[in-house]
């Protein structure tokens, strides 16, 4: 009998944070039922599950709702021994988490610019604030580009949360700033990493769509 997985992921197709979870679950082989939910819409179920009203939310088999993406990815990683996404040793894990934090920061700044430009009336917009966010994005992408160096992966010889976070951030930057932000030209090592990762099904099937 074909049973539905007991666990659910509430996600939106554009959310880079939700993409991290979708990639992690696919790479780990952890099944889930995908529930589309746009937290900006009136009929969102997200607020009932997450007081912060944000996706992703992962509902475990016992009904516990998990958020945010870092917590969910760690949980998903713990579900199987296969393809570990986080190093076990604390010193290494903290360093990988640091790259993830930079990638998440790129998402936060990109989302802040998007919200400012799309959700605020034009007369209330504050361009200097968006410029400040662009500064964060550029500095973090430059650091991520330089710290990757000539390596295939940020840590060790396998994919982990750093690559998943960076790819999700880059995909979102591409979605929101495609015209005025040619990140592939500015950060060639990140461009090569993204291209390599996009050969994997977990990445190519989760490209953000409007
Ligand atoms: N730190 C959170 C960020 C989640 C987040 O900001 N999600 C956005 C969608 S991309 C959201 O749901 N925003 C709705 C809102 O802020 O009301 C995570 O890593 O999951």
Short mmCIF file of C-alpha atoms and ligand atoms in Angstrom, two decimals:
data_model
loop_
_atom_site.label_atom_id
_atom_site.label_comp_id
_atom_site.label_asym_id
_atom_site.label_seq_id
_atom_site.Cartn_x
_atom_site.Cartn_y
_atom_site.Cartn_z
CA UNK A 1 0.00 0.00 0.00
CA UNK A 2 1.25 3.49 -0.86
CA UNK A 3 1.16 5.46 2.41
CA UNK A 4 1.52 9.25 2.60
CA UNK A 5 4.51 10.33 4.70
CA UNK A 6 3.37 11.36 8.18
CA UNK A 7 5.47 14.53 8.26
CA UNK A 8 4.60 17.77 6.48
CA UNK A 9 6.53 20.71 5.15
CA UNK A 10 4.70 24.01 4.76
CA UNK A 11 6.57 25.97 2.12
CA UNK A 12 6.30 28.58 -0.60
CA UNK A 13 7.91 28.06 -3.99
CA UNK A 14 9.99 31.25 -3.76
CA UNK A 15 11.25 30.88 -0.17
CA UNK A 16 15.01 30.29 -0.07
CA UNK A 17 14.73 29.09 3.54
CA UNK A 18 12.17 26.48 2.51
CA UNK A 19 14.42 25.52 -0.39
CA UNK A 20 17.17 24.66 2.11
CA UNK A 21 14.79 22.21 3.77
CA UNK A 22 13.55 20.75 0.49
CA UNK A 23 17.12 20.15 -0.70
CA UNK A 24 18.21 18.71 2.65
CA UNK A 25 15.25 16.30 2.80
CA UNK A 26 15.86 15.16 -0.78
CA UNK A 27 19.59 14.64 -0.21
CA UNK A 28 18.88 12.69 2.98
CA UNK A 29 16.02 10.68 1.49
CA UNK A 30 13.59 11.84 4.19
CA UNK A 31 10.00 11.77 2.88
CA UNK A 32 7.47 14.50 3.62
CA UNK A 33 4.15 15.79 2.38
CA UNK A 34 4.65 19.19 0.75
CA UNK A 35 1.97 21.74 1.64
CA UNK A 36 2.04 24.96 -0.35
CA UNK A 37 1.40 27.97 1.90
CA UNK A 38 2.04 31.62 1.14
CA UNK A 39 2.40 33.37 4.51
CA UNK A 40 1.32 36.72 3.02
CA UNK A 41 -2.08 35.31 1.97
CA UNK A 42 -5.26 35.59 4.06
CA UNK A 43 -5.77 31.82 4.11
CA UNK A 44 -2.26 31.01 5.39
CA UNK A 45 -2.04 28.14 7.90
CA UNK A 46 1.45 29.19 8.89
CA UNK A 47 0.42 31.49 11.76
CA UNK A 48 -1.44 28.62 13.46
CA UNK A 49 1.75 26.54 13.31
CA UNK A 50 4.46 29.16 13.84
CA UNK A 51 3.82 32.24 16.00
CA UNK A 52 6.33 34.07 13.79
CA UNK A 53 4.08 33.46 10.77
CA UNK A 54 6.94 32.33 8.53
CA UNK A 55 7.69 29.39 6.27
CA UNK A 56 9.26 26.88 6.33
CA UNK A 57 7.39 24.95 9.00
CA UNK A 58 7.94 21.21 9.41
CA UNK A 59 5.26 19.27 11.28
CA UNK A 60 6.62 16.10 12.85
CA UNK A 61 4.65 12.85 13.17
CA UNK A 62 3.62 13.73 16.76
CA UNK A 63 2.24 17.10 15.58
CA UNK A 64 5.13 19.28 16.83
CA UNK A 65 5.77 22.16 14.43
CA UNK A 66 9.43 22.97 13.84
CA UNK A 67 10.90 26.23 12.55
CA UNK A 68 13.17 27.87 11.36
CA UNK A 69 15.19 26.43 8.45
CA UNK A 70 18.33 25.83 10.55
CA UNK A 71 16.38 23.85 13.14
CA UNK A 72 14.49 21.87 10.50
CA UNK A 73 17.62 21.05 8.50
CA UNK A 74 19.35 19.79 11.66
CA UNK A 75 16.28 17.67 12.45
CA UNK A 76 16.13 16.28 8.90
CA UNK A 77 19.85 15.52 9.08
CA UNK A 78 19.30 13.57 12.31
CA UNK A 79 16.64 11.38 10.67
CA UNK A 80 19.16 9.16 8.89
CA UNK A 81 22.84 8.31 9.01
CA UNK A 82 23.04 8.62 5.23
CA UNK A 83 24.72 11.67 3.68
CA UNK A 84 25.46 13.65 6.86
CA UNK A 85 24.93 17.35 6.22
CA UNK A 86 26.57 18.63 9.41
CA UNK A 87 29.92 17.50 10.81
CA UNK A 88 29.62 15.68 14.14
CA UNK A 89 32.63 17.37 15.72
CA UNK A 90 31.58 20.65 17.33
CA UNK A 91 34.54 22.73 16.07
CA UNK A 92 33.92 21.73 12.45
CA UNK A 93 30.15 22.07 12.83
CA UNK A 94 30.45 25.64 14.09
CA UNK A 95 32.56 26.60 11.08
CA UNK A 96 30.04 25.07 8.66
CA UNK A 97 27.24 26.83 10.56
CA UNK A 98 29.13 30.09 10.09
CA UNK A 99 28.93 29.72 6.30
CA UNK A 100 25.27 28.83 6.62
CA UNK A 101 24.73 31.99 8.68
CA UNK A 102 26.35 34.10 5.96
CA UNK A 103 24.11 32.52 3.33
CA UNK A 104 21.04 33.06 5.52
CA UNK A 105 22.12 36.68 5.95
CA UNK A 106 22.16 37.11 2.17
CA UNK A 107 18.59 35.77 2.10
CA UNK A 108 17.53 38.08 4.95
CA UNK A 109 18.94 41.16 3.21
CA UNK A 110 17.47 40.16 -0.17
CA UNK A 111 14.06 39.57 1.38
CA UNK A 112 14.28 42.91 3.18
CA UNK A 113 14.93 44.72 -0.13
CA UNK A 114 12.15 42.80 -1.86
CA UNK A 115 9.68 43.64 0.94
CA UNK A 116 10.70 47.30 0.91
CA UNK A 117 10.26 47.60 -2.86
CA UNK A 118 7.17 45.43 -3.29
CA UNK A 119 5.19 45.71 -0.11
CA UNK A 120 5.65 49.38 0.82
CA UNK A 121 3.91 52.24 -0.94
CA UNK A 122 6.46 54.00 -3.15
CA UNK A 123 6.32 57.30 -1.25
CA UNK A 124 7.31 55.50 1.98
CA UNK A 125 10.27 53.66 0.52
CA UNK A 126 13.75 54.46 1.79
CA UNK A 127 16.38 53.74 -0.90
CA UNK A 128 19.33 54.30 1.48
CA UNK A 129 18.09 51.42 3.59
CA UNK A 130 17.93 49.11 0.58
CA UNK A 131 21.45 50.20 -0.37
CA UNK A 132 22.59 49.20 3.11
CA UNK A 133 21.10 45.73 2.54
CA UNK A 134 22.83 45.47 -0.85
CA UNK A 135 26.11 46.19 0.97
CA UNK A 136 25.52 43.17 3.22
CA UNK A 137 24.73 40.95 0.23
CA UNK A 138 27.83 41.98 -1.71
CA UNK A 139 30.19 41.66 1.26
CA UNK A 140 28.82 38.24 2.23
CA UNK A 141 28.91 36.90 -1.35
CA UNK A 142 32.48 38.17 -1.72
CA UNK A 143 33.48 36.40 1.51
CA UNK A 144 31.68 33.20 0.48
CA UNK A 145 33.39 33.37 -2.91
CA UNK A 146 36.85 33.94 -1.41
CA UNK A 147 36.51 31.41 1.40
CA UNK A 148 35.47 28.66 -1.03
CA UNK A 149 38.71 29.25 -2.90
CA UNK A 150 39.55 26.43 -5.30
CA UNK A 151 37.69 23.80 -3.27
CA UNK A 152 34.62 21.90 -4.48
CA UNK A 153 32.99 22.07 -1.03
CA UNK A 154 33.28 24.41 1.94
CA UNK A 155 34.11 21.59 4.33
CA UNK A 156 35.57 18.16 3.62
CA UNK A 157 34.76 16.24 0.48
CA UNK A 158 30.99 16.23 0.55
CA UNK A 159 27.93 18.38 0.31
CA UNK A 160 26.56 19.87 3.53
CA UNK A 161 24.50 22.70 4.96
CA UNK A 162 27.01 25.32 3.78
CA UNK A 163 26.55 24.42 0.09
CA UNK A 164 22.78 24.02 0.54
CA UNK A 165 22.52 27.44 2.16
CA UNK A 166 24.76 29.17 -0.38
CA UNK A 167 22.90 27.68 -3.35
CA UNK A 168 19.53 28.66 -1.87
CA UNK A 169 20.77 32.22 -1.30
CA UNK A 170 22.15 32.49 -4.85
CA UNK A 171 18.94 31.14 -6.37
CA UNK A 172 16.97 33.77 -4.48
CA UNK A 173 19.30 36.62 -5.46
CA UNK A 174 18.88 35.47 -9.08
CA UNK A 175 15.11 35.44 -8.73
CA UNK A 176 14.75 38.88 -7.16
CA UNK A 177 17.56 40.90 -8.76
CA UNK A 178 18.05 39.27 -12.13
CA UNK A 179 18.26 42.54 -14.09
CA UNK A 180 20.52 44.72 -11.95
CA UNK A 181 22.62 42.14 -10.12
CA UNK A 182 24.92 39.94 -12.19
CA UNK A 183 26.29 37.83 -9.34
CA UNK A 184 27.72 35.20 -11.72
CA UNK A 185 30.15 37.76 -13.17
CA UNK A 186 31.13 39.22 -9.79
CA UNK A 187 31.59 35.94 -7.91
CA UNK A 188 32.92 33.34 -10.37
CA UNK A 189 33.73 30.70 -7.74
CA UNK A 190 30.17 30.84 -6.49
CA UNK A 191 28.93 30.65 -10.08
CA UNK A 192 30.97 27.47 -10.64
CA UNK A 193 29.72 25.98 -7.35
CA UNK A 194 26.12 26.76 -8.25
CA UNK A 195 26.50 25.19 -11.68
CA UNK A 196 27.98 22.02 -10.15
CA UNK A 197 25.23 21.78 -7.54
CA UNK A 198 22.53 22.27 -10.16
CA UNK A 199 23.58 18.91 -11.65
CA UNK A 200 21.96 17.33 -8.59
CA UNK A 201 18.24 16.64 -8.71
CA UNK A 202 17.60 18.07 -5.24
CA UNK A 203 18.87 21.46 -6.46
CA UNK A 204 17.56 21.52 -10.05
CA UNK A 205 14.00 20.59 -9.02
CA UNK A 206 13.75 23.31 -6.34
CA UNK A 207 14.71 26.39 -8.36
CA UNK A 208 12.45 29.21 -7.11
CA UNK A 209 9.51 30.02 -9.35
CA UNK A 210 7.03 32.88 -9.17
N1 LIG B 1 14.99 32.61 9.71
C1 LIG B 1 13.86 32.00 9.07
C2 LIG B 1 13.34 32.96 7.99
C3 LIG B 1 12.02 32.50 7.39
C4 LIG B 1 11.36 33.61 6.55
O1 LIG B 1 11.66 34.80 6.68
N2 LIG B 1 10.44 33.19 5.67
C5 LIG B 1 9.71 34.14 4.85
C6 LIG B 1 9.47 33.59 3.44
S1 LIG B 1 10.93 33.59 2.49
C7 LIG B 1 8.31 34.37 5.44
O2 LIG B 1 7.63 33.40 5.72
N3 LIG B 1 7.90 35.64 5.59
C8 LIG B 1 6.57 35.98 6.04
C9 LIG B 1 6.58 37.06 7.07
O3 LIG B 1 7.68 37.52 7.47
O4 LIG B 1 5.50 37.45 7.47
C10 LIG B 1 14.25 30.64 8.51
O5 LIG B 1 15.45 30.37 8.37
O6 LIG B 1 13.37 29.79 8.26
#
